[in-house]
Short mmCIF file of C-alpha atoms in Angstrom, two decimals:
data_model
loop_
_atom_site.label_atom_id
_atom_site.label_comp_id
_atom_site.label_asym_id
_atom_site.label_seq_id
_atom_site.Cartn_x
_atom_site.Cartn_y
_atom_site.Cartn_z
CA MET A 1 0.00 0.00 0.00
CA LYS A 2 1.18 3.52 -0.84
CA LYS A 3 0.57 6.42 1.52
CA VAL A 4 0.16 9.96 0.24
CA ALA A 5 -0.48 13.26 1.93
CA ILE A 6 -3.29 15.53 0.80
CA ASN A 7 -4.02 19.16 1.56
CA ILE A 8 -7.65 19.87 2.46
CA ILE A 9 -8.40 23.21 0.83
CA ASN A 10 -12.05 23.55 1.84
CA ALA A 11 -14.52 21.33 3.64
CA HIS A 12 -18.15 21.34 4.67
CA LYS A 13 -20.71 18.98 6.21
CA ILE A 14 -24.48 19.13 6.67
CA TYR A 15 -27.06 16.81 8.18
CA ALA A 16 -30.67 16.87 9.35
CA LYS A 17 -32.95 14.53 11.26
CA THR A 18 -35.48 14.49 8.44
CA LYS A 19 -34.93 17.05 5.66
CA LEU A 20 -32.17 19.54 4.93
CA GLU A 21 -33.52 23.05 4.49
CA ASP A 22 -32.11 26.18 2.84
CA LEU A 23 -30.00 24.45 0.20
CA ASP A 24 -30.06 27.66 -1.86
CA GLU A 25 -31.39 25.92 -4.99
CA LYS A 26 -32.79 29.07 -6.62
CA ARG A 27 -29.41 30.79 -6.65
CA LEU A 28 -27.43 27.71 -7.58
CA VAL A 29 -29.88 26.54 -10.26
CA PRO A 30 -31.58 29.56 -11.88
CA SER A 31 -33.50 27.43 -14.40
CA MET A 32 -36.81 26.40 -12.82
CA MET A 33 -37.20 23.46 -15.22
CA VAL A 34 -33.84 22.01 -14.24
CA ARG A 35 -34.42 22.79 -10.58
CA ARG A 36 -37.68 20.84 -10.55
CA ARG A 37 -35.91 17.71 -11.82
CA LEU A 38 -33.19 17.69 -9.17
CA THR A 39 -33.07 14.82 -6.71
CA ARG A 40 -32.37 15.38 -3.03
CA ASN A 41 -28.84 14.01 -3.47
CA SER A 42 -28.28 16.45 -6.34
CA LYS A 43 -29.42 19.44 -4.30
CA VAL A 44 -27.16 18.47 -1.42
CA MET A 45 -24.17 17.96 -3.70
CA LEU A 46 -24.66 21.30 -5.45
CA TYR A 47 -24.90 23.04 -2.09
CA LEU A 48 -21.76 21.35 -0.76
CA SER A 49 -19.72 22.13 -3.88
CA ASP A 50 -20.71 25.78 -3.54
CA ARG A 51 -19.83 25.86 0.15
CA CYS A 52 -16.43 24.40 -0.70
CA ASN A 53 -15.90 27.12 -3.35
CA PHE A 54 -15.09 24.43 -5.88
CA SER A 55 -14.24 25.86 -9.27
CA GLY A 56 -12.40 22.90 -10.74
CA THR A 57 -13.75 20.13 -12.92
CA LYS A 58 -12.76 16.68 -11.65
CA ILE A 59 -15.20 15.11 -9.19
CA VAL A 60 -15.31 11.93 -7.14
CA TYR A 61 -18.79 11.29 -5.74
CA GLY A 62 -19.78 8.61 -3.26
CA THR A 63 -23.10 7.23 -2.08
CA CYS A 64 -24.06 3.94 -0.48
CA TYR A 65 -27.82 4.03 -1.02
CA SER A 66 -27.87 6.19 -4.16
CA GLU A 67 -31.16 7.83 -5.17
CA LEU A 68 -33.35 5.96 -2.69
CA GLN A 69 -36.30 8.34 -3.06
CA GLU A 70 -36.49 7.81 -6.82
CA ALA A 71 -36.15 4.05 -6.41
CA ALA A 72 -38.98 4.08 -3.86
CA LYS A 73 -41.21 6.04 -6.26
CA MET A 74 -40.63 3.47 -8.99
CA ALA A 75 -41.23 0.54 -6.65
CA ASP A 76 -44.47 2.12 -5.47
CA ALA A 77 -45.63 2.60 -9.08
CA VAL A 78 -44.93 -1.06 -9.88
CA ILE A 79 -46.65 -2.37 -6.74
CA ASN A 80 -49.72 -0.20 -7.23
CA ASN A 81 -49.90 -0.63 -11.02
CA GLY A 82 -49.23 3.06 -11.50
CA LEU A 83 -47.34 4.89 -14.22
CA LEU A 84 -43.58 4.63 -14.06
CA SER A 85 -42.16 8.15 -14.17
CA PRO A 86 -39.50 8.66 -16.87
CA THR A 87 -37.93 11.32 -14.65
CA SER A 88 -37.66 8.93 -11.70
CA PHE A 89 -36.16 6.30 -13.98
CA GLN A 90 -33.63 8.79 -15.32
CA ASN A 91 -32.82 10.01 -11.81
CA SER A 92 -32.40 6.57 -10.24
CA VAL A 93 -28.76 5.90 -11.17
CA TYR A 94 -25.76 6.33 -8.90
CA ASN A 95 -24.20 9.18 -10.87
CA THR A 96 -27.34 11.35 -10.95
CA ALA A 97 -26.01 14.04 -8.58
CA PRO A 98 -22.63 14.63 -10.27
CA SER A 99 -24.35 14.48 -13.66
CA TYR A 100 -26.64 17.35 -12.70
CA TYR A 101 -23.64 19.22 -11.32
CA SER A 102 -21.85 18.80 -14.64
CA LEU A 103 -24.93 19.84 -16.62
CA ILE A 104 -25.49 22.97 -14.56
CA ASN A 105 -21.81 23.96 -14.44
CA LYS A 106 -21.01 22.91 -18.03
CA ASN A 107 -18.39 20.51 -16.74
CA LYS A 108 -17.04 18.14 -19.40
CA ASP A 109 -14.28 16.60 -17.32
CA GLU A 110 -14.07 13.20 -15.66
CA VAL A 111 -16.54 12.19 -12.95
CA ILE A 112 -16.06 9.05 -10.86
CA THR A 113 -18.83 7.51 -8.74
CA VAL A 114 -18.05 5.22 -5.81
CA SER A 115 -20.36 2.96 -3.81
CA SER A 116 -18.90 0.46 -1.35
CA GLY A 117 -21.30 0.04 1.53
CA MET A 118 -20.29 1.53 4.85
CA LYS A 119 -16.75 2.19 3.49
CA THR A 120 -18.12 4.50 0.80
CA SER A 121 -16.71 7.82 2.01
CA LEU A 122 -13.31 6.30 2.79
CA ASP A 123 -13.06 4.73 -0.67
CA THR A 124 -14.32 7.98 -2.19
CA LEU A 125 -11.52 9.84 -0.41
CA LYS A 126 -8.94 7.30 -1.56
CA THR A 127 -10.16 7.55 -5.15
CA ALA A 128 -10.07 11.36 -5.00
CA ALA A 129 -6.52 11.29 -3.61
CA LEU A 130 -5.45 8.96 -6.43
CA GLN A 131 -7.14 11.21 -8.96
CA ALA A 132 -5.30 14.22 -7.53
CA LEU A 133 -2.01 12.31 -7.60
CA VAL A 134 -2.42 11.42 -11.27
CA SER A 135 -3.91 14.68 -12.53
CA LYS A 136 -2.03 17.15 -10.30
CA GLU A 137 -5.32 19.06 -10.03
CA GLN A 138 -7.69 19.98 -7.24
CA ILE A 139 -10.48 17.43 -6.79
CA LEU A 140 -13.96 17.73 -5.33
CA CYS A 141 -14.61 14.74 -3.08
CA VAL A 142 -18.23 14.49 -1.94
CA ALA A 143 -20.50 11.87 -0.39
CA VAL A 144 -24.25 12.10 0.16
CA GLU A 145 -27.00 9.96 1.67
CA CYS A 146 -30.69 10.96 1.53
CA ILE A 147 -32.96 8.17 2.74
CA ASN A 148 -36.04 10.10 3.84
CA ILE A 149 -38.69 7.91 2.19
CA PRO A 150 -42.15 6.87 3.44
CA ASN A 151 -42.03 4.33 6.29
CA ILE A 152 -38.24 4.47 6.52
CA GLU A 153 -38.56 4.33 10.30
CA GLU A 154 -39.70 0.71 9.99
CA VAL A 155 -36.35 -0.41 8.61
CA ASN A 156 -33.82 2.29 9.49
CA ARG A 157 -31.25 1.06 11.99
CA CYS A 158 -28.17 2.83 10.66
CA THR A 159 -28.60 6.58 11.14
CA SER A 160 -30.29 9.28 13.22
CA TYR A 161 -30.12 11.67 10.26
CA LEU A 162 -32.15 10.89 7.14
CA GLU A 163 -30.32 13.46 5.01
CA ALA A 164 -26.62 14.16 5.22
CA GLY A 165 -23.70 15.13 3.06
CA VAL A 166 -20.01 15.94 3.34
CA ALA A 167 -17.48 17.37 0.91
CA VAL A 168 -13.85 18.41 0.69
CA THR A 169 -11.71 19.93 -2.02
CA LEU A 170 -8.24 18.48 -1.94
CA GLU A 171 -4.89 18.38 -3.69
CA ILE A 172 -1.74 16.31 -3.29
CA ALA A 173 0.72 17.74 -0.77
CA ASP A 174 4.37 18.26 -1.67
CA ASP A 175 5.56 16.06 1.21
CA MET A 176 4.40 14.01 4.19
CA ILE A 177 5.72 16.38 6.84
CA GLY A 178 3.07 17.13 9.46
CA ALA A 179 0.39 15.01 7.79
CA LYS A 180 -2.05 13.36 10.23
CA GLU A 181 -3.85 10.04 10.05
CA ILE A 182 -7.66 10.25 9.97
CA GLU A 183 -8.87 10.30 13.58
CA ASP A 184 -12.06 8.51 14.65
CA SER A 185 -12.52 11.04 17.45
CA TYR A 186 -13.92 13.46 14.88
CA ARG A 187 -16.78 11.15 13.89
CA VAL A 188 -20.30 12.59 14.24
CA ASP A 189 -22.57 10.57 16.51
CA GLY A 190 -25.66 9.25 14.77
CA ILE A 191 -24.40 9.75 11.20
CA ILE A 192 -24.50 6.75 8.89
CA ASP A 193 -21.16 4.91 8.72
CA SER A 194 -20.93 5.38 4.95
CA LEU A 195 -20.19 9.08 5.58
CA GLN A 196 -18.15 8.90 8.77
CA ASP A 197 -14.62 8.85 7.35
CA LEU A 198 -15.17 12.06 5.39
CA MET A 199 -17.00 13.53 8.40
CA SER A 200 -13.81 12.90 10.39
CA VAL A 201 -11.73 14.69 7.73
CA VAL A 202 -14.04 17.71 7.88
CA GLY A 203 -13.87 17.68 11.68
CA MET A 204 -10.09 17.70 11.51
CA TYR A 205 -10.18 20.56 8.99
CA GLU A 206 -12.45 22.54 11.33
CA ASN A 207 -9.83 22.04 14.03
CA SER A 208 -7.06 23.37 11.80
CA ILE A 209 -5.70 19.97 10.76
CA LYS A 210 -5.52 20.40 7.00
CA LYS A 211 -2.92 17.86 5.93
CA ILE A 212 -4.14 14.28 5.95
CA VAL A 213 -2.53 10.90 5.28
CA VAL A 214 -4.43 8.65 2.86
CA GLU A 215 -3.49 5.03 2.19
CA LEU A 216 -4.18 4.14 -1.42
#
């Protein structure tokens, strides 16, 4: 395994018990037609990228459960013999959020999507660090989970927050001097494990630890 050091340039995290409010969609997405098609994951990602002042092009996006709301809508339509929404079908894939980001920001560069269960944010961070190492560019690393669907309380055993997201912009550091390992003490109680590693990175950044060791 190779270890590299990354500089965290900006970082932000958000989470809510049920629904995230004030995601600033009208400013970030002036077109009402596009705004109406956005999924919850897409709105959260757009907000996080703005809060991180990301102006680059390369993105690594992670999600464990993907577009759960759109999948639930389609399942409900099938069970109840309803009409399957073309928009829900289009919005149900794992790369929906970064695709809307690219559409809105006219981004034609590479986007990588990662999903690996409860290790999603860690593997997203590793992939972003590798991307930064290869490209020598700043990378937006973001992970989102929005699982606020009807009756979720009957099956939810993994989180106290039904909507959450975390993002960092990063670049490869020139050396390993002063770089810190990711510390579990910065985890956020109640957040789904698929986001916790990046939550720890943001917590470290908020405590002025901005050079992190990543094992590729």
